[in-house]
Coordinates of C-alpha atoms and ligand atoms in Angstrom, one line a residue:
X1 CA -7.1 3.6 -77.4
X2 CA -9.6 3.4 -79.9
X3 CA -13.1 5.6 -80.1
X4 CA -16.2 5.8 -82.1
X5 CA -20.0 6.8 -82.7
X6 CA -22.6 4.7 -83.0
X7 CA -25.8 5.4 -84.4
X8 CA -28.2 4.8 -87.5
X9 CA -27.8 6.7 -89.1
X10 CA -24.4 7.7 -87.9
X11 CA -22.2 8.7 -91.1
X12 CA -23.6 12.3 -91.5
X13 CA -22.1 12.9 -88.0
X14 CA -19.9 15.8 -87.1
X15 CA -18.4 13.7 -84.3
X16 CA -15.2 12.4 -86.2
X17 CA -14.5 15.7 -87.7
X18 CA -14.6 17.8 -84.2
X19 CA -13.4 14.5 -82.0
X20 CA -10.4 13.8 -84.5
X21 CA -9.4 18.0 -84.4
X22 CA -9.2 17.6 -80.7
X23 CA -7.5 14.4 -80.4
X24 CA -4.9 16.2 -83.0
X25 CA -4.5 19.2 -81.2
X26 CA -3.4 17.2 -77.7
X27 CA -1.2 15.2 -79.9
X28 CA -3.0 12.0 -79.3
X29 CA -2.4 9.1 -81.6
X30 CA -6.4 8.2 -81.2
X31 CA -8.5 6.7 -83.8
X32 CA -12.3 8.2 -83.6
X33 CA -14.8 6.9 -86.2
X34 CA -18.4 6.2 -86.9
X35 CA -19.7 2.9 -86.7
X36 CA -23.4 1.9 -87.4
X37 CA -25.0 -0.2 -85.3
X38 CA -28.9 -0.8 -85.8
X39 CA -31.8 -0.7 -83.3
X40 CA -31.4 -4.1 -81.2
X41 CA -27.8 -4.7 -82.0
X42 CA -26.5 -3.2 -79.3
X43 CA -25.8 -6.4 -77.1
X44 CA -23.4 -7.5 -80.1
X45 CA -21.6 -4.4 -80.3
X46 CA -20.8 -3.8 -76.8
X47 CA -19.2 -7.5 -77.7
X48 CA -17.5 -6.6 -80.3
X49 CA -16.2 -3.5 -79.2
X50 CA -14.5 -5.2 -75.6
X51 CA -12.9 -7.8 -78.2
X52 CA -11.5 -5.0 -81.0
X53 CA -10.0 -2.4 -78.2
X54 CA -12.2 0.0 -78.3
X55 CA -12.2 2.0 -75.1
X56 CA -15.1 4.8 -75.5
X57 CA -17.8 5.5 -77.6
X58 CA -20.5 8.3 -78.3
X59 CA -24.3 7.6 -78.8
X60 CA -26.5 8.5 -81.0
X61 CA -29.9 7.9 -82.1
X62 CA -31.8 5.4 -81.9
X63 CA -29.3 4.7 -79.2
X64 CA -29.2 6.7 -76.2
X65 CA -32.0 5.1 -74.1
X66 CA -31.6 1.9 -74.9
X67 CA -28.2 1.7 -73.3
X68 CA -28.9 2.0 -70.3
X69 CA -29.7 -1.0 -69.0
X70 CA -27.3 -2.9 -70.8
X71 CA -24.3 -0.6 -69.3
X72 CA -22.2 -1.3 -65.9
X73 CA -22.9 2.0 -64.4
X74 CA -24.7 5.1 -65.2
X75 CA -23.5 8.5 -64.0
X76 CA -27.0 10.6 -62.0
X77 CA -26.7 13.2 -64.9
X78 CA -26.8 10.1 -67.4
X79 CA -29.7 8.5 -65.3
X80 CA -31.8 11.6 -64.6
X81 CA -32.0 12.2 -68.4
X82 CA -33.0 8.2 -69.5
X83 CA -29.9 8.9 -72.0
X84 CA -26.5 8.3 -72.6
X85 CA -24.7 9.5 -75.2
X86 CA -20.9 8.8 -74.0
X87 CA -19.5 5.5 -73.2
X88 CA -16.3 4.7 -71.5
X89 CA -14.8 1.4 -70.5
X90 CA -13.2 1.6 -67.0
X91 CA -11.8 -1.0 -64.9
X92 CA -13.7 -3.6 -67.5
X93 CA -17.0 -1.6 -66.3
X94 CA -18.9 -0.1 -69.4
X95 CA -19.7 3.5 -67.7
X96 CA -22.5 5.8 -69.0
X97 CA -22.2 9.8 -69.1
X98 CA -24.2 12.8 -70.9
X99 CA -23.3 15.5 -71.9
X100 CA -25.5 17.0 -73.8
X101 CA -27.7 18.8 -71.1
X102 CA -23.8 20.2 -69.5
X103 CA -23.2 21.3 -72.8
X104 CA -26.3 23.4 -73.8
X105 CA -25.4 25.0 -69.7
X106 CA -22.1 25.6 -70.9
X107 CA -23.2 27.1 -74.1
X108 CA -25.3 29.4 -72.7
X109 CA -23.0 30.8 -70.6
X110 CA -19.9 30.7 -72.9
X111 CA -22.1 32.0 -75.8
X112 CA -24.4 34.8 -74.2
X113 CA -22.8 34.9 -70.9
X114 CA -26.2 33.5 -69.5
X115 CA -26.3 31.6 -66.3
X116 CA -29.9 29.9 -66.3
X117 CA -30.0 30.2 -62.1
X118 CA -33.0 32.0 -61.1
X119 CA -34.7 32.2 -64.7
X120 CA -38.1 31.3 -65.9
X121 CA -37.4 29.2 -69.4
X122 CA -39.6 28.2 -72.0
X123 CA -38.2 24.8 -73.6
X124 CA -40.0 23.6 -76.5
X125 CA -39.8 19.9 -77.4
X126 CA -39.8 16.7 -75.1
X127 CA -37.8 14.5 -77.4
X128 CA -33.9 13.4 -77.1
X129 CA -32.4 16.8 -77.0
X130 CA -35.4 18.2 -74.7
X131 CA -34.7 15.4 -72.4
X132 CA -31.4 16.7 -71.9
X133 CA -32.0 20.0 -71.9
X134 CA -34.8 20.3 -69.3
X135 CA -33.2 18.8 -65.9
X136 CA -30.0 20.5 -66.7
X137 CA -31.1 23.7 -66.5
X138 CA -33.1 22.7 -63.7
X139 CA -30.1 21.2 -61.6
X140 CA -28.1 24.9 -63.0
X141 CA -31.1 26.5 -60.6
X142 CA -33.5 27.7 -63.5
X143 CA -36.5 28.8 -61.1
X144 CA -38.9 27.3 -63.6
X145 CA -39.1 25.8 -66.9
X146 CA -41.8 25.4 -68.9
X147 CA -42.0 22.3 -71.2
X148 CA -44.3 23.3 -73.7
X149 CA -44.6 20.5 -76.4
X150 CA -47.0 19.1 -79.4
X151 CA -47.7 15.5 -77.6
X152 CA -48.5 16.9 -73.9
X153 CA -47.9 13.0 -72.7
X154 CA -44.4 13.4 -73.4
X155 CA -43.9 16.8 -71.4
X156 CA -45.9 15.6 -68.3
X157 CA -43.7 12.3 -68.8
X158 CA -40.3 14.1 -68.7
X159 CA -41.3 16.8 -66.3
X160 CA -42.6 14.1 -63.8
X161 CA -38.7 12.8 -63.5
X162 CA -37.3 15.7 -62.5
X163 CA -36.8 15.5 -58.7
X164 CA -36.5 19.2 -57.8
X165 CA -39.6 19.7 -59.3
X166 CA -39.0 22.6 -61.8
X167 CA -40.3 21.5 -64.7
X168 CA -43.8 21.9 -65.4
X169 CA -45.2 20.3 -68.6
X170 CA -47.7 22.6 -71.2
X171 CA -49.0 22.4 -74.3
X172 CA -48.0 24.1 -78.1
X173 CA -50.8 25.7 -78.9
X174 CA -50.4 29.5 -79.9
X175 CA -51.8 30.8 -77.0
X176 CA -50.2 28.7 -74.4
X177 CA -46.8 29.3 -76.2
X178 CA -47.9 33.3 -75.7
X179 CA -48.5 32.9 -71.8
X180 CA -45.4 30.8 -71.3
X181 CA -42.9 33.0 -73.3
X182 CA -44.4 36.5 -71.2
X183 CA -43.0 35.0 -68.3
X184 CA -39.7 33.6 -69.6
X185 CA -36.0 35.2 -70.1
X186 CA -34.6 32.5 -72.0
X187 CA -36.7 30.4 -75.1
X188 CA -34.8 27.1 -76.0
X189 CA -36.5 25.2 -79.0
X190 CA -35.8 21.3 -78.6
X191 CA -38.0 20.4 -81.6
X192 CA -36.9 19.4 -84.9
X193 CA -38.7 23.0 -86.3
X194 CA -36.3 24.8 -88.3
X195 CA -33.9 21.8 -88.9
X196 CA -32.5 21.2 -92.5
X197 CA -34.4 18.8 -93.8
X198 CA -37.6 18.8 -91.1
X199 CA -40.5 19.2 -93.6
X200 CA -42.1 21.1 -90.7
X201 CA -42.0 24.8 -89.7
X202 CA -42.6 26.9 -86.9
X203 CA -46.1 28.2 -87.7
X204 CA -46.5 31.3 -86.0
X205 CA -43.7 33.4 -84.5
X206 CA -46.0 35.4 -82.6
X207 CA -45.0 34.2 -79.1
X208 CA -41.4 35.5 -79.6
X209 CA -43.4 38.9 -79.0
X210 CA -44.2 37.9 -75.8
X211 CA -40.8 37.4 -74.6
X212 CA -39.9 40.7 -71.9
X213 CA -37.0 43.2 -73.3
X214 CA -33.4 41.7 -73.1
X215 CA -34.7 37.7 -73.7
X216 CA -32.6 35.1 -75.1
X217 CA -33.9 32.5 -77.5
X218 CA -31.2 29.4 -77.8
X219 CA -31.9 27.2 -81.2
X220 CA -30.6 23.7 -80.1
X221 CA -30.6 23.3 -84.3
X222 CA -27.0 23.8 -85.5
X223 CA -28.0 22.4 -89.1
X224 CA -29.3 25.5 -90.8
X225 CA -26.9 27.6 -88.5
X226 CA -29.4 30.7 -89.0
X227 CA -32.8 28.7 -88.4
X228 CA -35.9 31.1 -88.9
X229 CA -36.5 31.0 -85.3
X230 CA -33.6 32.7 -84.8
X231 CA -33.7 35.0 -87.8
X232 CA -37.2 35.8 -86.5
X233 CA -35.6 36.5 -82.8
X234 CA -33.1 38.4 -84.0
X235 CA -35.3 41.0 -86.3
X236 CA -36.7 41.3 -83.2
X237 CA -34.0 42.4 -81.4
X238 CA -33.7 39.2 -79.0
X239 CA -30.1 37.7 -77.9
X240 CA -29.8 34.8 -80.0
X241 CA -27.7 31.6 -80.0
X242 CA -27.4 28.4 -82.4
X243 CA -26.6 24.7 -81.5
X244 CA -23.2 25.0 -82.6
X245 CA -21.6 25.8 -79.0
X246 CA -23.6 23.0 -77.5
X247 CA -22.6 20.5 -80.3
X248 CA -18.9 21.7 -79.6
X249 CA -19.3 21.9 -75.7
X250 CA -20.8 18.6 -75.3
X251 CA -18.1 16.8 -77.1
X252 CA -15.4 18.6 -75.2
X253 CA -17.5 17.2 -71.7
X254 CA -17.3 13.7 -73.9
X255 CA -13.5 13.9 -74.5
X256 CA -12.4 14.2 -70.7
X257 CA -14.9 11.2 -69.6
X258 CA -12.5 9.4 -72.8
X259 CA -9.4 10.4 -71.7
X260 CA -10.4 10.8 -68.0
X261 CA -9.2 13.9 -66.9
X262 CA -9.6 17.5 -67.2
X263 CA -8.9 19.3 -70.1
X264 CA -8.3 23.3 -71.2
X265 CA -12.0 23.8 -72.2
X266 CA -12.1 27.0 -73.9
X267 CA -8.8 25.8 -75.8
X268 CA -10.7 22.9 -76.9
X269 CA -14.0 24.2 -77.9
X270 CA -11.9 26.8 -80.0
X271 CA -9.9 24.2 -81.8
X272 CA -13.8 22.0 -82.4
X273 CA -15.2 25.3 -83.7
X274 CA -12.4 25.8 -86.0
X275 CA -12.7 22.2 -87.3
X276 CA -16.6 22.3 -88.1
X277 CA -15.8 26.0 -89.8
X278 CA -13.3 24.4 -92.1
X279 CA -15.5 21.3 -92.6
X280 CA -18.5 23.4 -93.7
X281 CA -22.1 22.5 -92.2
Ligands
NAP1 P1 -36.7 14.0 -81.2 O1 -36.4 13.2 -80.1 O2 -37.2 13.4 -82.5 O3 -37.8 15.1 -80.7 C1 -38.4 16.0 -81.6 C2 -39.3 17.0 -80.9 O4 -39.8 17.9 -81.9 C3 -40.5 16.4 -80.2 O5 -40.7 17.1 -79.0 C4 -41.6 16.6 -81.2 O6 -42.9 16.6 -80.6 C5 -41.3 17.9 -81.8 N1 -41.8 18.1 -83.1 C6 -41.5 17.4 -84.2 N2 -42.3 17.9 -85.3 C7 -43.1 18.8 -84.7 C8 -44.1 19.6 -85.3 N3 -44.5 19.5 -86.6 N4 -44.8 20.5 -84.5 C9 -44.5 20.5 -83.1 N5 -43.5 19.8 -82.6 C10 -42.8 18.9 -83.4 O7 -35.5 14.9 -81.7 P2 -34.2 15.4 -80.8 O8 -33.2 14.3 -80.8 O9 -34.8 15.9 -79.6 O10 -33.6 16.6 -81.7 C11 -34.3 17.8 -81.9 C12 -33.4 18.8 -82.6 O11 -32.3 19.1 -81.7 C13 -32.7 18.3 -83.8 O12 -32.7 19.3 -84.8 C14 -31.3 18.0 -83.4 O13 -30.4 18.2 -84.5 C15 -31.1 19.0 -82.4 N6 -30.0 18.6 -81.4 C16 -28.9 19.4 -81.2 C17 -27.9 19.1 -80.3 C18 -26.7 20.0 -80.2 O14 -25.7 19.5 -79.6 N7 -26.8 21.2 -80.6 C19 -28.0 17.9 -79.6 C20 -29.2 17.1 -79.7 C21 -30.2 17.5 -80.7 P3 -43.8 15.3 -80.3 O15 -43.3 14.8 -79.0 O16 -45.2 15.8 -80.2 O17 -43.6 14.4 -81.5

């Protein structure tokens, strides 16, 4: 068995470090590395790959869309989002998973002991992590969520897929952030704001005083782990949470759709954690 990333930029990943910890810990003999592939290669890799024994891969950007239609079968989580970012080879069948949207569930519920069913969310963002984000919490019975984001196309676009019709697109202005976050109990920011390296910040904070008492705001970020949002939420004394359990939930979801089977969870996501702490974001 032999897994990888692929992505470009793809060498910056944590993948390998929290992937190979795993593998280690089950005492698995697996090779995991990152491989770049560029935008339009993909037909040649999936070559490639079937011809050097590899047996599973993860996606990353600019890849997770584009997949799709070149893969054997796509899991309904996979195909409700437009993304995959996990990969396995079964039977000869390339099959397409993500995880990303059952990860940020499971990190909300592993990290604040939130379960989203029943809640009005605010999700900000409509990109790659949004686009995950969004119908997950819908399918975990969020009552509404409300896509608020820069380019209102993109919202109406990703809310428009989601057949239980919870998602309802909005815009980023100030005072539509305001209305949106007075009637939420959970704010998750899927936009790059905040992210090492983003020349972009949030502008004004002011809608994190709209939240009710007792809200939660969940930073998808994990690169500053303390993003300003969150600094901001916290002084505010808000339930905060980083992208660091999603990051590490997501890959344990990845690592039983490699090996296909179930695997101790908690154990595992312990043992990622561990791995990223030592290898220092
Ligand atoms: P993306 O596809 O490029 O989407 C970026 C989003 O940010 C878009 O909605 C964009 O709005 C918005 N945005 C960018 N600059 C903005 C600005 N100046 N003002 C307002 N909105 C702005 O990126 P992504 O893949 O979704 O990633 C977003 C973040 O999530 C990254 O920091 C990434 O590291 C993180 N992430 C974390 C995990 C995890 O496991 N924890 C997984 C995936 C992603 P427009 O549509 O208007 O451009």
């Amino acid at each position: 068995m032999r897994l990888q990333i692929i992505g470009d930029p793809v060498l910056h990943s944590k993948s390998p470090v929290i992937q190979g910890a795993m593998l280690a810990a089950l005492g698995l003999d697996v090779e995991y590395t990152p491989h770049v592939v560029r935008r339009g290669e993909l037909p040649q890799y999936l070559t490639w790959a079937r011809e050097n024994g590899i047996t599973g891969f993860n996606a990353t950007m600019p890849h997770k869309e584009d997949l799709i239609p070149l893969l054997d079968e796509t899991d309904p989580a996979a195909r409700a989002m437009g993304a995959v970012n996990t990969v396995c080879l079964r039977d000869g069948k390339w099959v397409g998973f993500n995880t990303d949207g059952a990860g940020a569930v499971a990190a909300l519920k592993d990290g604040l002991g939130l379960d989203p069913a029943g809640l009005t969310v605010t999700l900000l963002g409509a990109g790659g992590a949004a686009k995950a984000a969004a119908p997950a919490l819908s399918q975990a019975g969020a009552e509404r969520v409300f896509v608020c984001n820069r380019t209102l196309g993109r919202a109406e676009a990703l809310c428009a897929q989601d057949p239980l019709g919870r998602l309802s697109p909005a815009g980023f202005d100030p005072g539509t952030l305001r209305r949106m976050a007075e009637r939420s109990q959970l704010l998750v920011n899927c936009t790059n704001l905040g992210m090492a390296g983003c020349p972009h910040q949030f502008e004004d904070f002011s809608f994190l005083d709209a939240l009710p008492d007792g809200a939660a705001v969940f930073d998808v970020i994990y690169h500053p782990a303390r993003t300003q949002l969150l600094a901001q939420a916290e002084g505010r004394g808000l339930r905060t949470l980083n992208g660091l359990p999603m990051l590490v939930s997501q890959a344990v979801l990845a690592l039983e759709h490699f090996l296909n089977r179930p695997l101790d969870r908690k154990a595992m996501a312990a043992v990622a954690a561990g791995a990223l702490g030592e290898a220092a974001l």
